[in-house]
């Protein structure tokens, strides 16, 4: 007795009376079915078996739009082929798979039995195929989810832009089996190039287009976020097949992760740079403060007050008051107020140089302030940065008799408000310092009597605007002093600042502000 169950069934079928032998093809079908790995193979087996049972030489399986299986000539109308043809529905429950079309006499009962047996097998095979696709899709999604986790973790450990891009590029090429990849930043600098041979360090315009075309980089995806572009990634098709829509969505996801990390890295770098700059500004601010006098000299009978409010962390305004020794004529009170063009650190650096020049040149009695300004002008022209220049008021007061000698190089005219209510403006005696080489400066003269006040300021004070765009002007400064004939320098200084701030209302100064008040007491 055979051990194979199908062989045993065959032996039993052969012992059954005539007609039972029709079961033999069914047994062959059932034994062969597990070997059919595809739906196409199963359909082919059904057709061959059915034709064998019916002893038909022509026939096939029609699905309503095409022949799934066909032997011999096809009838013109598969479901109504005419006389001599047999048509049997192939279905399972409510699912219609098609029709078995045979050129034969009415087929034996084994043919409908074959169809009824094979239909659920086809349904099962299709369900298996769907499950297989779903399992493959699930496995792919899990794999890609792991890739996202791994890339996110790895990106967080990278410190430089090039390393970030290199990690992203290696991930893309490994995930999609892409053999050629090019990444350029927004300025055209090549951040990564793989499988392309030698390429320039910078690719822009037509040159970039030529490389993309020549290397068949058919996918171009921006590497950026909603507000900022980090460049573009250009990729070839995979080594096998093409990138599907799902592949492109996942590729963009990986690029978006990298873009977010690049933005975070730039923010980190910007924050560190801002911190370093703030330290530098603190140092510059301290240096600048050290250049301004901590205490002001006050000869007997005189009061002096001064302050500087930089527009930014550091400013380009200068004020200095110091006593210069003069053995033959008596000590002099030297005064200097300057305003470097521009704002911020560059102006501050030039102010530092101006302060050093003035202290070196006017440490003792100055014979002629115009000549001194010419010397300063030559030095400033030698060291000035671009078109940077300065306005300068500098001079000396004789504390004993009130004589004032000065030079005004394009500076706002200081106000000499006399006790008799006369207002004298000390007009410029020459152009701005450091603007034109070889120019001449005259020396101005004035006299400060008891009760007079000298107010020196930079344009940040008088050009302060209110909400209507109206400037403060020096007339209102003079009025503040005139209304307080008996006030000392401290009171005048405070009143002048109050006037300026009240004029500004809720606004702020638009430039560095320096104010100096010198009062000869009555």
mmCIF file of C-alpha atoms in Angstrom, residues 190-459:
data_model
loop_
_atom_site.group_PDB
_atom_site.id
_atom_site.type_symbol
_atom_site.label_atom_id
_atom_site.label_comp_id
_atom_site.label_asym_id
_atom_site.label_seq_id
_atom_site.Cartn_x
_atom_site.Cartn_y
_atom_site.Cartn_z
ATOM 1 C CA UNK A 190 29.558 71.653 -2.048
ATOM 2 C CA UNK A 191 28.892 70.051 1.344
ATOM 3 C CA UNK A 192 28.907 66.431 0.166
ATOM 4 C CA UNK A 193 29.563 64.652 -3.134
ATOM 5 C CA UNK A 194 29.578 60.870 -3.519
ATOM 6 C CA UNK A 195 29.886 58.784 -6.675
ATOM 7 C CA UNK A 196 30.338 61.880 -8.847
ATOM 8 C CA UNK A 197 34.072 61.933 -9.434
ATOM 9 C CA UNK A 198 35.884 65.244 -9.076
ATOM 10 C CA UNK A 199 33.596 68.261 -8.634
ATOM 11 C CA UNK A 200 34.485 71.912 -7.846
ATOM 12 C CA UNK A 201 34.194 73.169 -4.275
ATOM 13 C CA UNK A 202 31.493 75.628 -5.390
ATOM 14 C CA UNK A 203 28.728 74.861 -7.901
ATOM 15 C CA UNK A 204 26.370 77.602 -9.030
ATOM 16 C CA UNK A 205 24.049 78.344 -11.920
ATOM 17 C CA UNK A 206 24.864 76.691 -15.213
ATOM 18 C CA UNK A 207 27.792 74.745 -13.793
ATOM 19 C CA UNK A 208 25.541 73.140 -11.171
ATOM 20 C CA UNK A 209 22.951 72.356 -13.845
ATOM 21 C CA UNK A 210 25.576 70.657 -16.005
ATOM 22 C CA UNK A 211 26.772 68.425 -13.152
ATOM 23 C CA UNK A 212 23.198 67.457 -12.249
ATOM 24 C CA UNK A 213 22.393 66.615 -15.869
ATOM 25 C CA UNK A 214 25.640 64.766 -16.591
ATOM 26 C CA UNK A 215 25.432 62.597 -13.427
ATOM 27 C CA UNK A 216 21.681 61.933 -13.896
ATOM 28 C CA UNK A 217 20.748 63.358 -10.518
ATOM 29 C CA UNK A 218 17.026 63.193 -11.217
ATOM 30 C CA UNK A 219 15.759 64.016 -7.703
ATOM 31 C CA UNK A 220 16.229 67.554 -6.351
ATOM 32 C CA UNK A 221 14.949 68.208 -2.828
ATOM 33 C CA UNK A 222 15.421 71.380 -0.803
ATOM 34 C CA UNK A 223 17.234 71.042 2.486
ATOM 35 C CA UNK A 224 15.405 73.635 4.549
ATOM 36 C CA UNK A 225 12.588 74.557 6.888
ATOM 37 C CA UNK A 226 9.707 77.025 6.647
ATOM 38 C CA UNK A 227 11.868 80.108 7.059
ATOM 39 C CA UNK A 228 15.385 79.148 6.041
ATOM 40 C CA UNK A 229 17.037 77.166 3.249
ATOM 41 C CA UNK A 230 20.240 75.259 3.905
ATOM 42 C CA UNK A 231 20.645 74.222 0.260
ATOM 43 C CA UNK A 232 19.632 71.306 -1.970
ATOM 44 C CA UNK A 233 20.221 67.561 -2.173
ATOM 45 C CA UNK A 234 20.473 66.043 -5.663
ATOM 46 C CA UNK A 235 20.143 62.251 -5.875
ATOM 47 C CA UNK A 236 20.229 59.640 -8.628
ATOM 48 C CA UNK A 237 17.781 56.762 -8.877
ATOM 49 C CA UNK A 238 18.577 53.706 -6.715
ATOM 50 C CA UNK A 239 20.934 51.077 -8.088
ATOM 51 C CA UNK A 240 17.866 48.841 -8.619
ATOM 52 C CA UNK A 241 14.406 50.170 -9.438
ATOM 53 C CA UNK A 242 13.051 53.644 -8.813
ATOM 54 C CA UNK A 243 12.090 55.752 -5.832
ATOM 55 C CA UNK A 244 8.367 55.406 -5.174
ATOM 56 C CA UNK A 245 6.167 58.159 -3.769
ATOM 57 C CA UNK A 246 6.493 56.573 -0.312
ATOM 58 C CA UNK A 247 10.286 56.513 -0.749
ATOM 59 C CA UNK A 248 10.313 60.210 -1.654
ATOM 60 C CA UNK A 249 8.149 61.052 1.368
ATOM 61 C CA UNK A 250 10.567 59.203 3.658
ATOM 62 C CA UNK A 251 13.569 60.803 1.939
ATOM 63 C CA UNK A 252 12.061 64.243 2.583
ATOM 64 C CA UNK A 253 11.460 63.251 6.213
ATOM 65 C CA UNK A 254 15.141 62.455 6.675
ATOM 66 C CA UNK A 255 16.113 65.709 4.980
ATOM 67 C CA UNK A 256 13.691 67.667 7.184
ATOM 68 C CA UNK A 257 15.241 66.092 10.294
ATOM 69 C CA UNK A 258 18.664 67.177 9.096
ATOM 70 C CA UNK A 259 17.377 70.670 8.245
ATOM 71 C CA UNK A 260 15.947 71.092 11.733
ATOM 72 C CA UNK A 261 19.247 70.008 13.260
ATOM 73 C CA UNK A 262 21.161 72.378 10.967
ATOM 74 C CA UNK A 263 18.906 75.236 12.089
ATOM 75 C CA UNK A 264 19.462 74.271 15.726
ATOM 76 C CA UNK A 265 23.206 74.145 15.128
ATOM 77 C CA UNK A 266 23.160 77.601 13.537
ATOM 78 C CA UNK A 267 21.149 78.966 16.459
ATOM 79 C CA UNK A 268 23.647 77.419 18.868
ATOM 80 C CA UNK A 269 26.552 78.916 16.961
ATOM 81 C CA UNK A 270 24.805 82.292 16.793
ATOM 82 C CA UNK A 271 24.166 82.181 20.540
ATOM 83 C CA UNK A 272 27.793 81.307 21.262
ATOM 84 C CA UNK A 273 28.951 84.038 18.912
ATOM 85 C CA UNK A 274 26.617 86.517 20.608
ATOM 86 C CA UNK A 275 27.988 85.484 23.989
ATOM 87 C CA UNK A 276 31.555 85.944 22.760
ATOM 88 C CA UNK A 277 30.635 89.313 21.264
ATOM 89 C CA UNK A 278 28.972 90.358 24.486
ATOM 90 C CA UNK A 279 32.165 89.521 26.375
ATOM 91 C CA UNK A 280 34.160 91.542 23.860
ATOM 92 C CA UNK A 281 31.718 94.426 24.227
ATOM 93 C CA UNK A 282 31.967 94.230 27.997
ATOM 94 C CA UNK A 283 35.728 94.489 27.672
ATOM 95 C CA UNK A 284 35.417 97.412 25.231
ATOM 96 C CA UNK A 285 32.859 99.081 27.516
ATOM 97 C CA UNK A 286 35.189 98.793 30.483
ATOM 98 C CA UNK A 287 38.094 100.136 28.447
ATOM 99 C CA UNK A 288 35.988 103.063 27.270
ATOM 100 C CA UNK A 289 34.820 103.815 30.780
ATOM 101 C CA UNK A 290 38.422 103.838 31.924
ATOM 102 C CA UNK A 291 39.177 106.517 29.322
ATOM 103 C CA UNK A 292 36.463 108.817 30.641
ATOM 104 C CA UNK A 293 37.442 110.652 33.827
ATOM 105 C CA UNK A 294 36.060 109.187 37.045
ATOM 106 C CA UNK A 295 36.207 112.549 38.791
ATOM 107 C CA UNK A 296 36.372 115.961 37.171
ATOM 108 C CA UNK A 297 38.826 118.650 38.213
ATOM 109 C CA UNK A 298 37.194 121.696 39.776
ATOM 110 C CA UNK A 299 39.466 124.710 40.225
ATOM 111 C CA UNK A 300 38.487 127.088 42.998
ATOM 112 C CA UNK A 301 35.351 128.985 42.031
ATOM 113 C CA UNK A 302 34.368 126.523 39.300
ATOM 114 C CA UNK A 303 31.998 123.565 39.094
ATOM 115 C CA UNK A 304 32.187 120.849 36.430
ATOM 116 C CA UNK A 305 29.739 118.042 35.610
ATOM 117 C CA UNK A 306 29.821 115.654 32.607
ATOM 118 C CA UNK A 307 28.323 112.359 31.490
ATOM 119 C CA UNK A 308 28.147 110.138 28.443
ATOM 120 C CA UNK A 309 25.233 107.874 27.365
ATOM 121 C CA UNK A 310 26.306 105.561 24.536
ATOM 122 C CA UNK A 311 23.592 104.656 22.011
ATOM 123 C CA UNK A 312 24.874 101.081 21.855
ATOM 124 C CA UNK A 313 27.015 99.060 24.253
ATOM 125 C CA UNK A 314 29.930 101.304 23.398
ATOM 126 C CA UNK A 315 29.891 104.689 21.748
ATOM 127 C CA UNK A 316 31.904 107.136 19.729
ATOM 128 C CA UNK A 317 31.554 110.210 21.958
ATOM 129 C CA UNK A 318 34.453 111.530 24.005
ATOM 130 C CA UNK A 319 34.696 113.985 26.840
ATOM 131 C CA UNK A 320 37.698 114.753 29.004
ATOM 132 C CA UNK A 321 38.614 117.438 31.509
ATOM 133 C CA UNK A 322 42.059 117.626 33.082
ATOM 134 C CA UNK A 323 44.412 120.124 34.657
ATOM 135 C CA UNK A 324 47.466 120.931 32.546
ATOM 136 C CA UNK A 325 50.488 122.309 34.320
ATOM 137 C CA UNK A 326 51.986 125.592 33.239
ATOM 138 C CA UNK A 327 54.771 126.834 35.557
ATOM 139 C CA UNK A 328 54.992 130.286 34.006
ATOM 140 C CA UNK A 329 51.318 131.146 33.523
ATOM 141 C CA UNK A 330 49.538 128.921 36.043
ATOM 142 C CA UNK A 331 47.597 125.678 35.581
ATOM 143 C CA UNK A 332 44.896 125.493 32.955
ATOM 144 C CA UNK A 333 41.651 123.514 32.807
ATOM 145 C CA UNK A 334 41.756 121.592 29.525
ATOM 146 C CA UNK A 335 38.478 120.533 27.948
ATOM 147 C CA UNK A 336 37.817 118.130 25.071
ATOM 148 C CA UNK A 337 34.530 116.910 23.645
ATOM 149 C CA UNK A 338 34.439 114.846 20.439
ATOM 150 C CA UNK A 339 31.907 112.931 18.369
ATOM 151 C CA UNK A 340 33.200 110.197 16.062
ATOM 152 C CA UNK A 341 31.055 109.582 12.969
ATOM 153 C CA UNK A 342 29.058 106.352 13.165
ATOM 154 C CA UNK A 343 28.155 104.248 16.160
ATOM 155 C CA UNK A 344 29.199 101.142 18.007
ATOM 156 C CA UNK A 345 32.551 99.430 18.273
ATOM 157 C CA UNK A 346 34.309 100.985 15.206
ATOM 158 C CA UNK A 347 33.511 104.487 16.464
ATOM 159 C CA UNK A 348 34.579 103.481 19.966
ATOM 160 C CA UNK A 349 37.975 102.301 18.732
ATOM 161 C CA UNK A 350 38.603 105.572 16.925
ATOM 162 C CA UNK A 351 37.466 107.508 19.997
ATOM 163 C CA UNK A 352 40.116 105.643 22.000
ATOM 164 C CA UNK A 353 42.788 106.813 19.563
ATOM 165 C CA UNK A 354 41.538 110.401 19.644
ATOM 166 C CA UNK A 355 41.601 110.409 23.431
ATOM 167 C CA UNK A 356 45.182 109.168 23.443
ATOM 168 C CA UNK A 357 46.265 111.798 20.885
ATOM 169 C CA UNK A 358 44.706 114.661 22.852
ATOM 170 C CA UNK A 359 46.173 113.618 26.170
ATOM 171 C CA UNK A 360 49.625 113.226 24.613
ATOM 172 C CA UNK A 361 49.549 116.534 22.721
ATOM 173 C CA UNK A 362 47.796 118.681 25.323
ATOM 174 C CA UNK A 363 49.256 117.407 28.556
ATOM 175 C CA UNK A 364 50.843 120.816 29.131
ATOM 176 C CA UNK A 365 49.999 124.352 28.101
ATOM 177 C CA UNK A 366 48.929 124.614 24.449
ATOM 178 C CA UNK A 367 50.258 127.692 22.690
ATOM 179 C CA UNK A 368 47.723 127.580 19.854
ATOM 180 C CA UNK A 369 44.707 125.263 19.791
ATOM 181 C CA UNK A 370 44.284 125.636 16.043
ATOM 182 C CA UNK A 371 47.800 124.301 15.466
ATOM 183 C CA UNK A 372 47.131 121.419 17.840
ATOM 184 C CA UNK A 373 43.970 120.535 15.854
ATOM 185 C CA UNK A 374 46.072 120.462 12.685
ATOM 186 C CA UNK A 375 48.426 117.939 14.300
ATOM 187 C CA UNK A 376 45.489 115.830 15.479
ATOM 188 C CA UNK A 377 44.010 116.066 11.980
ATOM 189 C CA UNK A 378 47.189 114.649 10.444
ATOM 190 C CA UNK A 379 47.270 111.762 12.904
ATOM 191 C CA UNK A 380 43.585 110.975 12.440
ATOM 192 C CA UNK A 381 43.954 110.977 8.659
ATOM 193 C CA UNK A 382 46.724 108.417 9.014
ATOM 194 C CA UNK A 383 44.744 106.028 11.190
ATOM 195 C CA UNK A 384 41.095 106.652 10.346
ATOM 196 C CA UNK A 385 38.912 103.784 9.174
ATOM 197 C CA UNK A 386 37.379 104.488 5.765
ATOM 198 C CA UNK A 387 35.434 107.776 5.845
ATOM 199 C CA UNK A 388 35.329 107.956 9.619
ATOM 200 C CA UNK A 389 36.050 111.393 11.101
ATOM 201 C CA UNK A 390 35.266 113.366 14.238
ATOM 202 C CA UNK A 391 33.860 116.666 15.345
ATOM 203 C CA UNK A 392 35.979 118.169 18.099
ATOM 204 C CA UNK A 393 35.732 120.997 20.586
ATOM 205 C CA UNK A 394 38.911 121.381 22.617
ATOM 206 C CA UNK A 395 40.353 124.255 24.587
ATOM 207 C CA UNK A 396 41.711 125.588 27.861
ATOM 208 C CA UNK A 397 40.249 127.786 30.591
ATOM 209 C CA UNK A 398 42.296 130.040 32.804
ATOM 210 C CA UNK A 399 40.634 129.461 36.182
ATOM 211 C CA UNK A 400 41.928 132.751 37.535
ATOM 212 C CA UNK A 401 40.525 135.176 34.976
ATOM 213 C CA UNK A 402 38.079 133.066 32.909
ATOM 214 C CA UNK A 403 39.945 133.401 29.591
ATOM 215 C CA UNK A 404 38.973 130.619 27.174
ATOM 216 C CA UNK A 405 41.021 129.622 24.127
ATOM 217 C CA UNK A 406 39.591 126.865 21.946
ATOM 218 C CA UNK A 407 39.299 125.187 18.580
ATOM 219 C CA UNK A 408 35.979 123.990 17.182
ATOM 220 C CA UNK A 409 36.441 121.420 14.428
ATOM 221 C CA UNK A 410 32.938 121.109 12.983
ATOM 222 C CA UNK A 411 31.359 120.508 16.392
ATOM 223 C CA UNK A 412 27.958 121.710 17.578
ATOM 224 C CA UNK A 413 28.639 125.249 18.909
ATOM 225 C CA UNK A 414 28.837 125.102 22.717
ATOM 226 C CA UNK A 415 26.598 127.555 24.545
ATOM 227 C CA UNK A 416 28.153 130.251 26.717
ATOM 228 C CA UNK A 417 25.180 131.518 28.727
ATOM 229 C CA UNK A 418 26.168 134.710 30.503
ATOM 230 C CA UNK A 419 24.867 136.018 33.764
ATOM 231 C CA UNK A 420 23.508 139.048 31.867
ATOM 232 C CA UNK A 421 21.282 136.575 29.878
ATOM 233 C CA UNK A 422 23.344 136.887 26.721
ATOM 234 C CA UNK A 423 23.804 133.566 24.848
ATOM 235 C CA UNK A 424 27.017 133.167 22.866
ATOM 236 C CA UNK A 425 27.530 130.243 20.496
ATOM 237 C CA UNK A 426 31.158 129.228 20.054
ATOM 238 C CA UNK A 427 31.057 128.624 16.302
ATOM 239 C CA UNK A 428 33.394 126.248 14.403
ATOM 240 C CA UNK A 429 36.899 127.513 13.671
ATOM 241 C CA UNK A 430 37.654 124.750 11.175
ATOM 242 C CA UNK A 431 36.275 121.625 9.495
ATOM 243 C CA UNK A 432 35.803 118.225 11.025
ATOM 244 C CA UNK A 433 38.995 116.513 12.175
ATOM 245 C CA UNK A 434 40.281 113.573 10.153
ATOM 246 C CA UNK A 435 38.100 114.380 7.135
ATOM 247 C CA UNK A 436 40.462 116.438 4.953
ATOM 248 C CA UNK A 437 44.269 116.291 5.131
ATOM 249 C CA UNK A 438 46.216 119.538 5.203
ATOM 250 C CA UNK A 439 43.404 121.871 6.328
ATOM 251 C CA UNK A 440 43.946 124.771 8.719
ATOM 252 C CA UNK A 441 42.206 125.509 12.005
ATOM 253 C CA UNK A 442 41.876 128.898 13.701
ATOM 254 C CA UNK A 443 41.889 129.461 17.441
ATOM 255 C CA UNK A 444 38.791 130.960 19.010
ATOM 256 C CA UNK A 445 38.689 133.112 22.131
ATOM 257 C CA UNK A 446 36.030 133.854 24.714
ATOM 258 C CA UNK A 447 35.731 134.945 28.334
ATOM 259 C CA UNK A 448 33.772 133.248 31.117
ATOM 260 C CA UNK A 449 32.712 135.687 33.844
ATOM 261 C CA UNK A 450 31.363 134.841 37.311
ATOM 262 C CA UNK A 451 27.805 133.515 36.976
ATOM 263 C CA UNK A 452 28.387 132.355 33.379
ATOM 264 C CA UNK A 453 27.774 128.720 32.344
ATOM 265 C CA UNK A 454 29.438 126.841 29.497
ATOM 266 C CA UNK A 455 27.345 123.994 28.060
ATOM 267 C CA UNK A 456 29.108 121.610 25.656
ATOM 268 C CA UNK A 457 27.185 118.760 24.009
ATOM 269 C CA UNK A 458 27.160 116.363 21.077
ATOM 270 C CA UNK A 459 24.480 116.218 18.406
#
